[in-house]
Amino acid sequence: DAMVIQNPRYQVTQFGKPVTLSCSQTLNHNVMYWYQQKSSQAPKLLFHYYDKDFNNEADTPDNFQSRRPNTSFCFLDIRSPGLGDAAMYLCATSRDRATDTQYFGPGTRLTVL
Amino acid sequence: QKEVEQNSGPLSVPEGAIASLNCTYSDRGSQSFFWYRQYSGKSPELIMFIYSNGDKEDGRFTAQLNKASQYVSLLIRDSQPSDSATYLCAVRSGSGNTGKLIFGQGTTLQVKP
């Protein structure tokens, strides 16, 4: 049974056209993370929610926003995608922050035309 | 200096051999260490985690941690072609309480039949 679900699995958008990626979890975990991973690179943390508390990474561009309307769902909004935003976007969850392991969803592959 | 360093490879081993993957980290206060496996086009999958110095074994996998030397390694015994993937080392930062994982770039392992 899927525990961390991401939709869609593949997303194609046009340069500058807003796009929203979604993540849901059935684990009732407190923490949800969004990572960006470009080809042959390490996953890069964009931000995370600890419950309703939003934590942005210092180097995450303002173009990236996130919403967590409830425990199960978290969204990544890219307001004006550029060609450099084409990547795999990974959602991960963990029960707690400091001591628990992170489990990843299948990812959404974003293509920007 | 990168925070988490791995040799990108590819590391090529024959089927049945032992594959040895290494990782060094710069934050001496790091407490938790993780190995993820990532198949091409897929999301990272947790293989093992280790918190204490020494060895931790799980089936064909052994994680080794040496905090004094700031390195962590993963041994894969009896390597199989299905083990061919990129292996990501991740280190939980020792500062703050964010649970942030710092990933290495990954080592690509090729197991040849």
mmCIF file of N, CA and C in Angstrom, chain B residues 1 26 31 37-38 50 53 55 62 80 87 90 92 96:
data_model
loop_
_atom_site.group_PDB
_atom_site.id
_atom_site.type_symbol
_atom_site.label_atom_id
_atom_site.label_comp_id
_atom_site.label_asym_id
_atom_site.label_seq_id
_atom_site.Cartn_x
_atom_site.Cartn_y
_atom_site.Cartn_z
ATOM 1 N N GLN B 1 34.629 22.932 0.584
ATOM 2 C CA GLN B 1 34.447 21.512 0.861
ATOM 3 C C GLN B 1 32.955 21.213 0.984
ATOM 4 N N SER B 26 31.411 16.584 6.875
ATOM 5 C CA SER B 26 32.216 17.648 7.472
ATOM 6 C C SER B 26 31.733 18.093 8.849
ATOM 7 N N GLN B 31 24.715 13.351 13.931
ATOM 8 C CA GLN B 31 24.311 12.273 14.823
ATOM 9 C C GLN B 31 23.735 11.058 14.116
ATOM 10 N N ARG B 37 18.947 3.989 -1.531
ATOM 11 C CA ARG B 37 19.193 3.464 -2.873
ATOM 12 C C ARG B 37 18.223 4.153 -3.830
ATOM 13 N N GLN B 38 18.728 4.560 -4.981
ATOM 14 C CA GLN B 38 17.881 5.245 -5.958
ATOM 15 C C GLN B 38 18.115 4.638 -7.331
ATOM 16 N N ILE B 50 22.205 4.367 10.677
ATOM 17 C CA ILE B 50 23.135 4.011 11.753
ATOM 18 C C ILE B 50 23.387 5.238 12.591
ATOM 19 N N ASN B 53 28.843 4.378 16.519
ATOM 20 C CA ASN B 53 30.091 3.883 15.931
ATOM 21 C C ASN B 53 30.075 2.363 15.843
ATOM 22 N N ASP B 55 29.602 -1.303 13.412
ATOM 23 C CA ASP B 55 28.927 -1.926 12.289
ATOM 24 C C ASP B 55 27.471 -2.217 12.626
ATOM 25 N N THR B 62 25.762 -4.033 5.221
ATOM 26 C CA THR B 62 26.407 -3.643 6.474
ATOM 27 C C THR B 62 26.788 -2.177 6.383
ATOM 28 N N GLN B 80 24.256 -8.354 -6.479
ATOM 29 C CA GLN B 80 23.398 -8.853 -7.535
ATOM 30 C C GLN B 80 23.183 -7.763 -8.590
ATOM 31 N N TYR B 87 23.615 5.040 -4.938
ATOM 32 C CA TYR B 87 23.487 4.958 -3.489
ATOM 33 C C TYR B 87 23.810 6.324 -2.883
ATOM 34 N N ALA B 90 23.257 10.113 3.370
ATOM 35 C CA ALA B 90 22.603 11.294 3.929
ATOM 36 C C ALA B 90 22.971 11.413 5.399
ATOM 37 N N ARG B 92 22.247 13.613 9.007
ATOM 38 C CA ARG B 92 21.385 14.577 9.695
ATOM 39 C C ARG B 92 22.268 15.573 10.420
ATOM 40 N N GLY B 96 20.728 22.502 15.609
ATOM 41 C CA GLY B 96 19.311 22.817 15.521
ATOM 42 C C GLY B 96 18.456 21.583 15.688
#
